[in-house]
Coordinates of C-alpha atoms and ligand atoms in Angstrom, one line a residue:
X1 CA 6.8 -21.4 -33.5
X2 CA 6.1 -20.8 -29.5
X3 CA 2.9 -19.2 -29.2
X4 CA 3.6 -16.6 -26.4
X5 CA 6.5 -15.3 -27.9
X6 CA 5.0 -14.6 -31.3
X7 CA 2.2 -12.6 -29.4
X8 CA 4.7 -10.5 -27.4
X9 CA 5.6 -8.9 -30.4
X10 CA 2.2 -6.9 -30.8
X11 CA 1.2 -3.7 -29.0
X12 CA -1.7 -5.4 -27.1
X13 CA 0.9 -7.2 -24.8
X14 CA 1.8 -3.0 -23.3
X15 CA -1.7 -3.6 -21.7
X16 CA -1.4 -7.4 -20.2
X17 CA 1.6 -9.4 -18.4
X18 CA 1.4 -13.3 -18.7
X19 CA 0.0 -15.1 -15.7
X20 CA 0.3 -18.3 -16.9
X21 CA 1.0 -20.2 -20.8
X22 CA -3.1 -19.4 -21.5
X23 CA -3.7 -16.8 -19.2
X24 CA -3.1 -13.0 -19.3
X25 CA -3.8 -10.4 -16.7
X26 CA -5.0 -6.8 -17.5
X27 CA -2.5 -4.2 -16.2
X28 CA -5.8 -1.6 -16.0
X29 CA -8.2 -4.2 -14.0
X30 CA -6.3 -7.2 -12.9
X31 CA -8.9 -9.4 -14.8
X32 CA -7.6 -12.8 -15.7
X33 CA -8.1 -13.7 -19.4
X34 CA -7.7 -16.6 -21.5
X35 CA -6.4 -16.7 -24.8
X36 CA -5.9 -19.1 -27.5
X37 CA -3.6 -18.6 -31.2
X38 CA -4.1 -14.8 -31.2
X39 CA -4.5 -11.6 -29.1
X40 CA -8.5 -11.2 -30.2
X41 CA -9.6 -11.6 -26.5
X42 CA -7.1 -9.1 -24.9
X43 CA -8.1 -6.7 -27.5
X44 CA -11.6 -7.6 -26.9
X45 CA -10.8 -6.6 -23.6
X46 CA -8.9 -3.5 -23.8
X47 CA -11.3 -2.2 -26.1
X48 CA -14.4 -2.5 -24.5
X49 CA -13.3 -1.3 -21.1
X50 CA -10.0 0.4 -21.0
X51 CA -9.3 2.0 -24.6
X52 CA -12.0 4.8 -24.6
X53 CA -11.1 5.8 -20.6
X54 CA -7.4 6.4 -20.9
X55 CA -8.3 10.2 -20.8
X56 CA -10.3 9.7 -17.3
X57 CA -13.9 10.8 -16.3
X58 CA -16.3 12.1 -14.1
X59 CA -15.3 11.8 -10.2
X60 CA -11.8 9.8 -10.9
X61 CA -8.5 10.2 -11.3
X62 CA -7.1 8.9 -14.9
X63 CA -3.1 9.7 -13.4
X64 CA -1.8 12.0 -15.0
X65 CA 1.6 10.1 -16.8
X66 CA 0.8 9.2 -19.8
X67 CA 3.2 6.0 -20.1
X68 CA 0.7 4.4 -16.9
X69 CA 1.1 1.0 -18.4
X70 CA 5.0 1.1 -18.8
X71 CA 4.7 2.6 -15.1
X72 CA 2.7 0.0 -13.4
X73 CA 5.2 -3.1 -15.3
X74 CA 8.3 -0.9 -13.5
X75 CA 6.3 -1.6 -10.1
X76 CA 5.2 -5.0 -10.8
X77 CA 7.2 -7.4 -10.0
X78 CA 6.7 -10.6 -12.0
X79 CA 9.5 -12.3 -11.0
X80 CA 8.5 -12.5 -7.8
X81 CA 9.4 -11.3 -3.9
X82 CA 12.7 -10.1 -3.4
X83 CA 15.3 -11.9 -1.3
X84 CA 16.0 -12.2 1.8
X85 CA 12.5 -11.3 1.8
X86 CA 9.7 -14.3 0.6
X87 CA 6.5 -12.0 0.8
X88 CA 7.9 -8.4 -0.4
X89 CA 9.0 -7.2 -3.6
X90 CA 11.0 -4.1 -2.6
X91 CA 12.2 -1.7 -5.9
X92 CA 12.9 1.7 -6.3
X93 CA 11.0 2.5 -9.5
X94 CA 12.2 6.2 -9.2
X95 CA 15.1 8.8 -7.1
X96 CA 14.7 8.2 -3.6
X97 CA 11.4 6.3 -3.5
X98 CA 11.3 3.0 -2.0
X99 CA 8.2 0.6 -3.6
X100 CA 6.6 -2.1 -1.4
X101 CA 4.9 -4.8 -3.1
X102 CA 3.0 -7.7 -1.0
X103 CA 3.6 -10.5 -3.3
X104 CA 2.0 -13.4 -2.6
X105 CA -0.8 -13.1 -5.3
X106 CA -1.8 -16.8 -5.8
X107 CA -2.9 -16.3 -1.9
X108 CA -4.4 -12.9 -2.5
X109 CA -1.9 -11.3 -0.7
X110 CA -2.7 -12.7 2.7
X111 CA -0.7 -12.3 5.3
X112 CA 1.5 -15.0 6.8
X113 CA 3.9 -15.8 9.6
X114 CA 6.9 -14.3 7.0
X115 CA 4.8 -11.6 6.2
X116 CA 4.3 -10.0 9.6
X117 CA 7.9 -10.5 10.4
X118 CA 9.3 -8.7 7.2
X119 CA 7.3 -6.0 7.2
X120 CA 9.2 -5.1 10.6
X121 CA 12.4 -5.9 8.8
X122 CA 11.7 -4.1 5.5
X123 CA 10.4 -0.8 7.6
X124 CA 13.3 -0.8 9.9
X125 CA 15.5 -0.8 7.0
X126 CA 13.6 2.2 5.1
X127 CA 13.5 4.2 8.3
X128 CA 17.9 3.9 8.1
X129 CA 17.8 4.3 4.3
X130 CA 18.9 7.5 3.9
X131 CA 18.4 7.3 -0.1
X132 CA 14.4 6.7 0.4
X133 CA 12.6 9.9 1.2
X134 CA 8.8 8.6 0.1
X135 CA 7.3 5.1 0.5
X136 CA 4.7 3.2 -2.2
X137 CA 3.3 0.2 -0.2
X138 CA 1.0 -1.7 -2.9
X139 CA -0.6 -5.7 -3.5
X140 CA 0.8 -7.7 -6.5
X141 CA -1.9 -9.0 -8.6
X142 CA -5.6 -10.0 -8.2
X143 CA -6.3 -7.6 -5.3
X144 CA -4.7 -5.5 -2.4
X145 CA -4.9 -8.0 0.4
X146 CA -7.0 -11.0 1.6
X147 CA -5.6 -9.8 5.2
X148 CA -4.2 -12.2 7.9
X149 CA -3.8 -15.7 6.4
X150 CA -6.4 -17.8 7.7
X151 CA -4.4 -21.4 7.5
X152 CA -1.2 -19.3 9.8
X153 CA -4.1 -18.0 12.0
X154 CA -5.0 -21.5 12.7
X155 CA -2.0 -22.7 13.7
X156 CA -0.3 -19.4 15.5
X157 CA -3.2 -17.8 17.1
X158 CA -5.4 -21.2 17.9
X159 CA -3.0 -23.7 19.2
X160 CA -0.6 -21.4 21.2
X161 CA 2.4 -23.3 23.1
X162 CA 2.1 -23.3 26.4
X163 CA 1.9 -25.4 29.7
X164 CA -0.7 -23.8 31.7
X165 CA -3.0 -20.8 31.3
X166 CA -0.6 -17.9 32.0
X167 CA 2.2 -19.1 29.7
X168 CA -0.7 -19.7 26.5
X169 CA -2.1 -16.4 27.0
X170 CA 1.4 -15.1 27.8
X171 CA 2.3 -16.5 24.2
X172 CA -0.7 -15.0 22.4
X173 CA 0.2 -11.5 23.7
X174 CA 3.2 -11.7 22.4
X175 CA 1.5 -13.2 19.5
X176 CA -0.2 -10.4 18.6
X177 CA 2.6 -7.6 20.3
X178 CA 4.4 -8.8 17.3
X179 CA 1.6 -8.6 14.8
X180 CA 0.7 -5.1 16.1
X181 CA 4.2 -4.0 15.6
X182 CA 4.0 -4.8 11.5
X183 CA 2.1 -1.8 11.4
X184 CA 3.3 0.5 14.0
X185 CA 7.0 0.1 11.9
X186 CA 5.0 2.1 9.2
X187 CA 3.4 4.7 11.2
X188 CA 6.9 5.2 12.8
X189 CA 9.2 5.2 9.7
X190 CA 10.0 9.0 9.6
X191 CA 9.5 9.0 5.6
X192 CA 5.9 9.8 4.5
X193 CA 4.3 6.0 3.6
X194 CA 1.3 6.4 0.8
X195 CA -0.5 2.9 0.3
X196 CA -2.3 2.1 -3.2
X197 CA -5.4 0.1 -3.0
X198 CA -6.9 -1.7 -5.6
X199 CA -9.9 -5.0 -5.2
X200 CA -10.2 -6.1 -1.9
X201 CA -8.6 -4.8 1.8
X202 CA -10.2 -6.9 3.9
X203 CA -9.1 -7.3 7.6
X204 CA -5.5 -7.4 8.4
X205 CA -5.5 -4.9 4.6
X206 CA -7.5 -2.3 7.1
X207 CA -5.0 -2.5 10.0
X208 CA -2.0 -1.9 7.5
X209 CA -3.9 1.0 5.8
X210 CA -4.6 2.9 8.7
X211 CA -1.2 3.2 9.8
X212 CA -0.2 4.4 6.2
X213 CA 0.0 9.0 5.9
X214 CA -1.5 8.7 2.2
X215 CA -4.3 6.0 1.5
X216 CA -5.2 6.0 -2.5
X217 CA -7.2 3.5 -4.6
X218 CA -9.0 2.5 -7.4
X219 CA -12.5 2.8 -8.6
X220 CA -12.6 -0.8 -7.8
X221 CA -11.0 -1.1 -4.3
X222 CA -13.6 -2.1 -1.2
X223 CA -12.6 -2.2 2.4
X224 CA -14.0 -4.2 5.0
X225 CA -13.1 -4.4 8.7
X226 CA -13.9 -8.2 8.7
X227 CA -12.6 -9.4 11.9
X228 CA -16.4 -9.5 13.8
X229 CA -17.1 -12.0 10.9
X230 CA -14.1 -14.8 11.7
X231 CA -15.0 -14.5 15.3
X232 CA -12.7 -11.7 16.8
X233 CA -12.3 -7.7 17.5
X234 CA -9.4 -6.6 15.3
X235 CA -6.7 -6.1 17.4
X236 CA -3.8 -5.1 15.5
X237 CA -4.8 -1.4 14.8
X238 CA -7.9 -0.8 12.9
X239 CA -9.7 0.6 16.1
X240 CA -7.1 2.3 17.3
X241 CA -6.7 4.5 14.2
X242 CA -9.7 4.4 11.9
X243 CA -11.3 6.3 14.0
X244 CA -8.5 8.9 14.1
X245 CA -8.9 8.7 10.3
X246 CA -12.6 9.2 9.4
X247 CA -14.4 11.7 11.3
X248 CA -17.7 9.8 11.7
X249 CA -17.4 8.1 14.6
X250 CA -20.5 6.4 14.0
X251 CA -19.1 5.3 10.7
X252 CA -16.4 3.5 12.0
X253 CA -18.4 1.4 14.7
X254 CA -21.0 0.6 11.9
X255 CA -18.3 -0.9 9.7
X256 CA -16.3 -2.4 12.9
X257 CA -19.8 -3.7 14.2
X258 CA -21.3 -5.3 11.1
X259 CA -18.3 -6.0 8.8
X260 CA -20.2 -4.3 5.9
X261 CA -18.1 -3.5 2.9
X262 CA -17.3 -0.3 1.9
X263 CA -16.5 0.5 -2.1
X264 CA -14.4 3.5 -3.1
X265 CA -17.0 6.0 -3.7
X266 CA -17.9 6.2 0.4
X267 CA -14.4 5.6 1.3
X268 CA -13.6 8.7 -0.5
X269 CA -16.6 10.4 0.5
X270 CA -15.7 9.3 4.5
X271 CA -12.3 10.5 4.0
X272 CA -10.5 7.0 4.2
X273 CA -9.1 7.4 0.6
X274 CA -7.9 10.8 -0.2
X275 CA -7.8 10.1 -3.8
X276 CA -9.9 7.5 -6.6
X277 CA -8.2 6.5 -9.6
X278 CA -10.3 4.6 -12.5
X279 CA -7.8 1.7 -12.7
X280 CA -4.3 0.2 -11.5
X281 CA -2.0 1.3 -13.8
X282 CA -3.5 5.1 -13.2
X283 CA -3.3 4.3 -9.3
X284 CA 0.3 3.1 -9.2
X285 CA 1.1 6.5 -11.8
X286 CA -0.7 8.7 -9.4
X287 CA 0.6 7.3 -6.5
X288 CA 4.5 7.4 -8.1
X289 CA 3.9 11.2 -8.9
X290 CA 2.9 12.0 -5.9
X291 CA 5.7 9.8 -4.0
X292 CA 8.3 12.2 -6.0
X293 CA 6.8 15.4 -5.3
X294 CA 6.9 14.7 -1.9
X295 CA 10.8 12.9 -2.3
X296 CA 12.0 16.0 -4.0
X297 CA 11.4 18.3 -1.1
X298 CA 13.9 18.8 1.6
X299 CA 13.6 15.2 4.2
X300 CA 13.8 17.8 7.3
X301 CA 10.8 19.6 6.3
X302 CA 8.9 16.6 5.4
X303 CA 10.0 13.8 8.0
X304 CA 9.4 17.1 10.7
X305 CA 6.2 17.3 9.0
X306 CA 5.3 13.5 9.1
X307 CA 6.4 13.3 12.9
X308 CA 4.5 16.4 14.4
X309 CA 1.0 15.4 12.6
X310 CA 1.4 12.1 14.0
X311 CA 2.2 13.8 17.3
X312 CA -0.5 16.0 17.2
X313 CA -2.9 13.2 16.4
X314 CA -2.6 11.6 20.3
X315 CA -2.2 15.0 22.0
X316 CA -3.9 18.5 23.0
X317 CA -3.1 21.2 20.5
X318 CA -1.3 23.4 23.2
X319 CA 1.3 19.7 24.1
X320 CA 1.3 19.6 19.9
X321 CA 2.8 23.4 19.5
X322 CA 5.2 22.9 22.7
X323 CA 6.5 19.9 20.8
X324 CA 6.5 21.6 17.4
X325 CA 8.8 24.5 19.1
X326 CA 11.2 22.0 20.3
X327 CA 11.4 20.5 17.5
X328 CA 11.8 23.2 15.3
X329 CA 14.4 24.9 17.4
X330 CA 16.9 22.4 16.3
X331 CA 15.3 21.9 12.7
X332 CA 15.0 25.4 11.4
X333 CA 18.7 25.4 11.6
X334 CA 18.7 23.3 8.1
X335 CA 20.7 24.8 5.5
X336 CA 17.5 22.9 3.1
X337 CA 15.6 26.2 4.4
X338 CA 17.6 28.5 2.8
X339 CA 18.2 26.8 0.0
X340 CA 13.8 26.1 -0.6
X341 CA 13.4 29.7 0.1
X342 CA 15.8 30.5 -2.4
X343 CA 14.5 28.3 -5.2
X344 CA 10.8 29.8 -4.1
X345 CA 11.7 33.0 -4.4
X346 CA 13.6 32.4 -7.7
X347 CA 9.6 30.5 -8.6
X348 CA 11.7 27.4 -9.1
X349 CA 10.6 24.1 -7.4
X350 CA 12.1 22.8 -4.6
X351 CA 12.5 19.4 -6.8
X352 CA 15.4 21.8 -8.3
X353 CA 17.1 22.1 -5.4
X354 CA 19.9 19.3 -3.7
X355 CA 19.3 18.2 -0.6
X356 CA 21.7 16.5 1.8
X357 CA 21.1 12.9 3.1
X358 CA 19.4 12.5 6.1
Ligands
LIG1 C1 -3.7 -11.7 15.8 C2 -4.6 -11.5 14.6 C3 -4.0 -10.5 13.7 C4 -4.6 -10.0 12.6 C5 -5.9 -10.4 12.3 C6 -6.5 -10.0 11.1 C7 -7.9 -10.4 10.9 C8 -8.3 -10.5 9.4 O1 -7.5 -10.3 8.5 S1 -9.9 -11.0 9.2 C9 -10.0 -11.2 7.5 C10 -9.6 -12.6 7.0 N1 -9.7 -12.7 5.6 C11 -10.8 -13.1 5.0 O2 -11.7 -13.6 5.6 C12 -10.8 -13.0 3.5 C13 -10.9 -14.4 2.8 N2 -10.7 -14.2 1.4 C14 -11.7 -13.8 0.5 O3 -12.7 -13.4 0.9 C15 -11.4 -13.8 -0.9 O4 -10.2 -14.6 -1.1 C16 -11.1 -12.4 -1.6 C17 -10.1 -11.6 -0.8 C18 -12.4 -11.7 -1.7 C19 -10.6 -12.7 -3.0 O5 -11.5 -13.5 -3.7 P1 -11.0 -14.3 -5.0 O6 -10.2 -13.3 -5.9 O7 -12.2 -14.9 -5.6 O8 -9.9 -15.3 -4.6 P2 -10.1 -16.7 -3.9 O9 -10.4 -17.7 -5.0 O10 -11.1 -16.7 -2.8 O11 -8.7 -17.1 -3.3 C20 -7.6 -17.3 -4.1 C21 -6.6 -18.1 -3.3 O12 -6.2 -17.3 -2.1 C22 -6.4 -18.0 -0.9 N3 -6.8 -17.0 0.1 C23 -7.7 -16.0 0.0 N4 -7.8 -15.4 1.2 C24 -7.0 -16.0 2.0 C25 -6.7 -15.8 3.4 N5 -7.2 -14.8 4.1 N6 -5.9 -16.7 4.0 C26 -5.3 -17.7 3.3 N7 -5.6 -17.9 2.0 C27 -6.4 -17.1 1.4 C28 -7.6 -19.0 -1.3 O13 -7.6 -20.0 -0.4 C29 -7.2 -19.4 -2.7 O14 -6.1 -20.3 -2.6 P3 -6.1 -21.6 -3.5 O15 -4.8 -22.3 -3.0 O16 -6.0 -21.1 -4.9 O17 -7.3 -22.4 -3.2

């Protein structure tokens, strides 16, 4: 009889996915295992680190749906990126949430020539999707994101075309215009974007981070702004916004400066992360509850919301209320006010209530 599919019968394989005909990965840490006739090593495994934790512990977040496992297999995407796009799995694992996977886990997630250019393309598309109210951007496998892929960086950034001086540097800016822009497409889709971190976010994972609303990750998840370290200032966003997004300024240059890595305890405690979860399948629960809540309340009130802190990010407080006003003059027009007040009133939630497109 074939070996993996005897396995797949028992309950153990809820916990693992196969990566490979003698290797599993562990849904709760990403660790690679082998295995042999049997499923002894997986529940070695699951046993001695995952099987006692299920009901969380001090300082993290366990998620709170109880089917985690069966949660994180809806968002993984084994069978790969999905077309047209070659380094994306796109899903919607739930009512009007859009799930973005990088998936290009044999490389760690590292970011390519495709990969800069569909991000653009899968975020223009959101922003017109008028069935995708919340956004889960996440890494398939191993680890979050090994950031720019260094073989591309080679040949894009280091050898640009170009017949003289002006046109190569001309070539790099719009090099790097266009790398910028990868990013910029998430801070400007109008539906709120929460990223879920787990392993490493190194470099290029930092740019893309920071231009995310929500940033959540696992007890396992470090950051570092690596760029000082392959011979460059990051340039596509990380010191633009990080320091918009922690408020130690001080903070932020010492990770820019030296490339130190930072683990999840200090990210949470610098206010990078706003939440830790003990594992991946709790992250990618956690971060599918709260992409719901936030789906099931009415889009005017949250893109609104989503646009005017972003406005008031880059701009006095008395330019961030004169822009709220004129914004709100048209918005508070929304029948979805009405009806939330209603349903609030009634002590209903506003995940009750219908919504129209928008
Ligand atoms: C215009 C400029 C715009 C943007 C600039 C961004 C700047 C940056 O992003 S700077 C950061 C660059 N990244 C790095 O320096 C990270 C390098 N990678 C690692 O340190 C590690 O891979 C790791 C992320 C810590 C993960 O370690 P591990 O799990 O042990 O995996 P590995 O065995 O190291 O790698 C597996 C596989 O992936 C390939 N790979 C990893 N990182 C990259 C990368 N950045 N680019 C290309 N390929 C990468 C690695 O070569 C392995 O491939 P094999 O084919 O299996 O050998």
């Amino acid at each position: 009889m074939e070996p993996v599919k005897k396995k797949r019968t028992s309950a153990i394989w809820e916990h693992f996915e196969l990566v490979s005909p003698r290797k599993v990965r562990c849904f709760f840490c990403s660790k690679e295992i082998r295995f042999n006739d049997n499923t002894s090593s997986m529940l070695r495994h699951y046993r001695a680190l995952h099987a006692k934790k299920r009901s969380g512990g001090p300082g993290s977040d366990s998620g709170s749906r109880l089917s985690s496992p069966a949660v994180l297999r809806a968002m993984s995407s084994s069978a790969g990126p999905t077309p047209p796009y070659t380094t994306l799995a796109v899903s919607r694992p739930a009512p009007a949430v859009t799930h973005v996977e990088i998936h290009r886990p044999d490389k760690r997630n590292a970011m390519n020539k495709a990969f800069w250019r569909e991000m653009v393309e899968c975020f223009s598309e959101i922003s017109e999707d008028q069935d995708c109210r919340a956004v889960v951007v996440s890494g398939a496998g191993k680890t979050f994101t090994a950031g720019i892929d260094i073989v591309d960086l080679a040949g894009e950034v280091l050898q640009p075309r170009g017949d003289d001086t002006a046109r190569i540097s001309y070539n790099i800016r719009k090099t790097i215009t266009h790398f910028q822009e990868s990013f910029s497409a998430i801070e400007r889709c109008p539906k709120p974007v929460l990223v879920a971190i787990h392993g490493a976010c190194v470099g290029g994972g930092v740019d893309l981070i920071t231009a995310c609303d929500i940033r959540l990750c696992t007890q396992d998840a470090w950051f570092q702004v690596k760029e000082v370290d392959i011979g460059l200032a990051a340039d596509v966003g990380t010191l633009q916004r990080l320091p918009k997004v922690i408020g130690s300024r001080s903070l932020v240059n010492e990770l820019a400066l030296t490339a130190r890595k930072m683990y999840a305890d200090e990210a949470k405690s610098s206010g990078l992360v706003s939440r830790v979860f003990q594992h991946k399948a709790a992250l990618m629960a956690g971060a599918l509850e709260m992409a719901e809540e936030i789906a099931g309340r009415s889009p005017v009130a949250v893109q609104g919301t989503k646009i005017n802190l972003l406005y008031s990010r880059d701009h006095s407080v008395e330019e961030g209320l004169q822009f709220m006003a004129a914004w709100n003059m048209s918005m508070l027009q929304t029948a979805d006010l009405m009806k939330s007040a209603q349903a609030s009133m009634e002590k209903k939630s506003p995940r009750t209530v219908a919504f129209a497109k928008l």
